[in-house]
């Protein structure tokens, strides 16, 4: 499944090598040479994962990792630190700053892709091809099929992504802005009422098997996927 990965690396050759390999693996790649550039990119589009070099000009990777973790909007982004250092205390510092994993340079493209897959599986299951089931509602990302019990359900691409996200993040309430970030990757150029439109379509698509009640409106807050709907 295609994900957007932000590569923050100041060495052009390494940035290029990583980017080429990620593109080849089917990912969309955003590139930055320092934390400031990365911040600008993030403002426009929330990446699904960040590869962050430790040693950067200006703010260090560690400082940037801390600031990502302290910001509400970027707190949840899976983060892998790239480091040339092998010292144990550095690794600990990286994990303490909120990194999900780290890769020591030099690394093979194969290792990089495998680490990314592992972190995504753990932190962002909606970006993997794993089948998701809640009760007898079943979503298969690989074949793009959704079924409720024995009924096959027909969903548009946005409704599919929305349901995938909800089913992998049940019970939590998400605001419209959060859903735009998480499902559309963009909270700047898409209007919030767009979310309402697609929620409506999603409920309609789930109606034939009676699963529409899972999508609950939480007044003044947003939407939630309830495992045990109230109705
Ligand atoms: Ca560097």
Short mmCIF file of C-alpha atoms and ligand atoms in Angstrom, two decimals:
data_model
loop_
_atom_site.label_atom_id
_atom_site.label_comp_id
_atom_site.label_asym_id
_atom_site.label_seq_id
_atom_site.Cartn_x
_atom_site.Cartn_y
_atom_site.Cartn_z
CA UNK A 1 0.00 0.00 0.00
CA UNK A 2 1.36 3.43 -0.89
CA UNK A 3 2.35 5.65 2.00
CA UNK A 4 3.83 9.12 2.17
CA UNK A 5 7.26 9.15 3.76
CA UNK A 6 9.15 12.29 4.70
CA UNK A 7 12.93 11.90 4.49
CA UNK A 8 14.88 14.45 6.52
CA UNK A 9 18.54 14.02 5.62
CA UNK A 10 21.13 16.70 4.87
CA UNK A 11 23.54 14.57 2.86
CA UNK A 12 22.32 14.74 -0.75
CA UNK A 13 23.72 11.35 -1.80
CA UNK A 14 22.09 9.53 1.11
CA UNK A 15 18.83 11.42 0.71
CA UNK A 16 18.79 10.47 -2.97
CA UNK A 17 19.59 6.82 -2.27
CA UNK A 18 16.84 6.53 0.33
CA UNK A 19 14.30 8.38 -1.80
CA UNK A 20 14.95 6.25 -4.87
CA UNK A 21 14.54 3.06 -2.88
CA UNK A 22 11.36 4.23 -1.19
CA UNK A 23 9.85 5.34 -4.50
CA UNK A 24 10.80 2.02 -6.00
CA UNK A 25 9.00 0.28 -3.13
CA UNK A 26 5.86 2.23 -4.07
CA UNK A 27 5.99 5.00 -1.48
CA UNK A 28 5.43 8.66 -2.10
CA UNK A 29 8.51 10.55 -0.92
CA UNK A 30 8.81 14.06 0.50
CA UNK A 31 12.34 15.38 1.04
CA UNK A 32 13.86 17.90 3.40
CA UNK A 33 17.46 18.84 4.17
CA UNK A 34 16.77 20.17 7.65
CA UNK A 35 14.12 20.44 10.34
CA UNK A 36 12.86 23.80 9.10
CA UNK A 37 12.17 22.48 5.60
CA UNK A 38 10.57 19.40 7.09
CA UNK A 39 8.26 21.58 9.19
CA UNK A 40 7.14 23.49 6.12
CA UNK A 41 6.32 20.25 4.29
CA UNK A 42 4.44 18.88 7.29
CA UNK A 43 2.32 22.01 7.48
CA UNK A 44 1.01 21.29 3.99
CA UNK A 45 0.73 17.51 4.21
CA UNK A 46 0.97 15.13 7.13
CA UNK A 47 3.31 12.28 6.17
CA UNK A 48 2.52 8.69 7.22
CA UNK A 49 6.06 8.15 8.48
CA UNK A 50 9.21 10.22 8.99
CA UNK A 51 12.79 9.08 8.45
CA UNK A 52 14.87 11.50 10.45
CA UNK A 53 18.63 11.87 10.40
CA UNK A 54 20.23 12.44 13.77
CA UNK A 55 22.92 14.90 12.66
CA UNK A 56 21.33 17.82 10.85
CA UNK A 57 22.42 21.43 10.33
CA UNK A 58 20.39 23.74 12.58
CA UNK A 59 18.06 21.87 14.92
CA UNK A 60 19.31 18.32 15.48
CA UNK A 61 17.21 15.28 14.65
CA UNK A 62 16.68 14.68 18.35
CA UNK A 63 15.42 18.20 18.98
CA UNK A 64 13.11 17.92 16.00
CA UNK A 65 11.85 14.50 17.18
CA UNK A 66 10.96 16.03 20.55
CA UNK A 67 9.12 18.91 18.96
CA UNK A 68 7.15 16.50 16.73
CA UNK A 69 6.14 14.51 19.78
CA UNK A 70 5.08 17.57 21.77
CA UNK A 71 2.81 18.82 18.98
CA UNK A 72 -0.76 17.51 18.98
CA UNK A 73 -0.93 17.21 15.20
CA UNK A 74 2.35 15.35 14.70
CA UNK A 75 2.46 13.34 17.94
CA UNK A 76 1.28 10.11 16.34
CA UNK A 77 3.47 10.07 13.22
CA UNK A 78 5.66 6.96 13.17
CA UNK A 79 9.28 8.04 13.37
CA UNK A 80 12.49 6.23 12.49
CA UNK A 81 15.82 7.85 13.34
CA UNK A 82 18.83 7.43 11.07
CA UNK A 83 22.09 7.53 12.89
CA UNK A 84 25.75 6.98 12.17
CA UNK A 85 26.31 6.54 15.85
CA UNK A 86 26.21 3.11 17.36
CA UNK A 87 26.63 4.09 20.99
CA UNK A 88 24.06 2.64 23.34
CA UNK A 89 23.22 5.90 25.08
CA UNK A 90 22.43 7.54 21.73
CA UNK A 91 19.93 4.85 20.90
CA UNK A 92 18.30 5.28 24.27
CA UNK A 93 18.18 9.04 23.78
CA UNK A 94 16.54 8.55 20.40
CA UNK A 95 13.88 6.24 21.77
CA UNK A 96 13.36 8.58 24.71
CA UNK A 97 12.76 11.45 22.31
CA UNK A 98 9.89 9.47 20.82
CA UNK A 99 11.46 7.54 17.94
CA UNK A 100 9.75 4.22 17.17
CA UNK A 101 12.91 2.68 15.82
CA UNK A 102 16.34 3.66 14.59
CA UNK A 103 18.59 2.50 11.81
CA UNK A 104 22.35 2.71 12.01
CA UNK A 105 24.19 3.86 8.90
CA UNK A 106 25.27 2.30 6.66
CA UNK A 107 22.16 0.20 6.07
CA UNK A 108 20.88 -1.80 3.12
CA UNK A 109 17.75 -0.67 1.24
CA UNK A 110 16.23 -4.03 2.09
CA UNK A 111 16.70 -3.42 5.81
CA UNK A 112 15.25 0.07 5.50
CA UNK A 113 12.10 -1.18 3.77
CA UNK A 114 11.70 -4.00 6.29
CA UNK A 115 12.05 -1.61 9.26
CA UNK A 116 9.51 0.76 7.75
CA UNK A 117 7.05 -2.08 7.23
CA UNK A 118 7.49 -3.27 10.81
CA UNK A 119 6.98 0.20 12.29
CA UNK A 120 3.91 0.83 10.13
CA UNK A 121 2.41 -2.50 11.11
CA UNK A 122 2.81 -1.58 14.75
CA UNK A 123 1.95 2.10 14.62
CA UNK A 124 -0.26 2.60 11.58
CA UNK A 125 -2.08 -0.66 10.73
CA UNK A 126 -4.38 1.23 8.37
CA UNK A 127 -1.38 1.57 6.03
CA UNK A 128 -0.68 -2.13 5.79
CA UNK A 129 -2.44 -4.82 3.77
CA UNK A 130 -3.45 -6.84 6.84
CA UNK A 131 -7.10 -7.92 6.90
CA UNK A 132 -9.11 -6.13 9.59
CA UNK A 133 -12.19 -7.58 11.29
CA UNK A 134 -14.56 -6.05 13.82
CA UNK A 135 -17.35 -8.44 14.68
CA UNK A 136 -18.44 -9.81 11.33
CA UNK A 137 -17.44 -6.69 9.44
CA UNK A 138 -14.36 -7.54 7.41
CA UNK A 139 -12.09 -5.33 5.33
CA UNK A 140 -9.40 -6.69 3.05
CA UNK A 141 -6.95 -3.99 1.86
CA UNK A 142 -5.22 -6.27 -0.64
CA UNK A 143 -8.38 -7.02 -2.61
CA UNK A 144 -10.21 -3.82 -1.62
CA UNK A 145 -13.21 -5.87 -0.50
CA UNK A 146 -15.51 -5.18 2.42
CA UNK A 147 -18.12 -7.59 3.70
CA UNK A 148 -20.67 -7.49 6.49
CA UNK A 149 -21.50 -11.05 7.42
CA UNK A 150 -22.23 -12.75 4.11
CA UNK A 151 -23.03 -9.50 2.31
CA UNK A 152 -20.47 -7.90 0.02
CA UNK A 153 -20.47 -4.12 0.54
CA UNK A 154 -19.60 -1.57 -2.09
CA UNK A 155 -17.47 1.40 -1.00
CA UNK A 156 -15.86 4.26 -2.90
CA UNK A 157 -12.08 4.74 -2.48
CA UNK A 158 -12.37 7.50 0.14
CA UNK A 159 -15.01 5.63 2.13
CA UNK A 160 -12.77 2.57 2.00
CA UNK A 161 -9.81 4.49 3.45
CA UNK A 162 -12.04 6.09 6.05
CA UNK A 163 -13.44 2.72 7.16
CA UNK A 164 -9.95 1.20 7.19
CA UNK A 165 -8.75 3.97 9.48
CA UNK A 166 -11.79 3.69 11.77
CA UNK A 167 -11.57 -0.10 12.03
CA UNK A 168 -7.92 0.11 13.05
CA UNK A 169 -8.65 2.92 15.54
CA UNK A 170 -11.90 1.87 17.18
CA UNK A 171 -13.57 3.75 20.05
CA UNK A 172 -11.40 6.86 19.79
CA UNK A 173 -13.11 10.09 18.80
CA UNK A 174 -11.54 11.94 15.86
CA UNK A 175 -12.24 15.53 14.93
CA UNK A 176 -12.85 16.44 11.30
CA UNK A 177 -9.38 18.03 11.12
CA UNK A 178 -7.78 14.86 12.48
CA UNK A 179 -9.64 12.71 9.96
CA UNK A 180 -8.53 14.99 7.15
CA UNK A 181 -4.94 14.62 8.30
CA UNK A 182 -5.14 10.88 8.78
CA UNK A 183 -7.29 9.81 5.85
CA UNK A 184 -6.78 12.58 3.30
CA UNK A 185 -3.25 13.53 4.44
CA UNK A 186 -4.28 17.14 4.13
CA UNK A 187 -6.06 19.42 6.53
CA UNK A 188 -5.16 22.64 4.79
CA UNK A 189 -6.70 22.46 1.35
CA UNK A 190 -9.70 20.24 1.99
CA UNK A 191 -12.75 21.64 3.76
CA UNK A 192 -13.97 20.04 6.94
CA UNK A 193 -17.48 19.52 5.65
CA UNK A 194 -15.96 17.15 3.08
CA UNK A 195 -15.59 14.74 5.99
CA UNK A 196 -19.32 14.90 6.71
CA UNK A 197 -20.11 14.10 3.09
CA UNK A 198 -17.95 10.98 3.14
CA UNK A 199 -19.20 9.89 6.55
CA UNK A 200 -22.71 10.00 5.10
CA UNK A 201 -21.65 7.92 2.12
CA UNK A 202 -19.84 5.47 4.36
CA UNK A 203 -22.91 4.94 6.54
CA UNK A 204 -25.02 4.39 3.46
CA UNK A 205 -22.54 1.83 2.13
CA UNK A 206 -22.63 -0.04 5.45
CA UNK A 207 -26.42 -0.03 5.67
CA UNK A 208 -27.13 -3.26 3.75
CA UNK A 209 -25.52 -5.33 6.51
CA UNK A 210 -26.62 -3.04 9.34
CA UNK A 211 -23.08 -1.91 10.20
CA UNK A 212 -23.78 1.79 9.69
CA UNK A 213 -24.52 2.20 13.41
CA UNK A 214 -20.81 1.63 14.16
CA UNK A 215 -20.08 5.12 12.86
CA UNK A 216 -21.17 7.39 15.68
CA UNK A 217 -21.39 11.16 15.66
CA UNK A 218 -19.99 12.68 18.83
CA UNK A 219 -21.58 16.07 19.17
CA UNK A 220 -19.10 18.93 19.19
CA UNK A 221 -16.16 16.54 18.86
CA UNK A 222 -16.29 14.49 15.68
CA UNK A 223 -16.76 10.84 14.83
CA UNK A 224 -16.03 7.49 16.37
CA UNK A 225 -16.15 3.85 15.30
CA UNK A 226 -17.91 2.05 18.14
CA UNK A 227 -17.31 -1.68 18.43
CA UNK A 228 -20.66 -2.04 20.25
CA UNK A 229 -22.96 0.57 18.74
CA UNK A 230 -25.53 2.15 21.06
CA UNK A 231 -28.40 1.43 18.73
CA1 LIG B 1 23.44 14.20 8.54
#
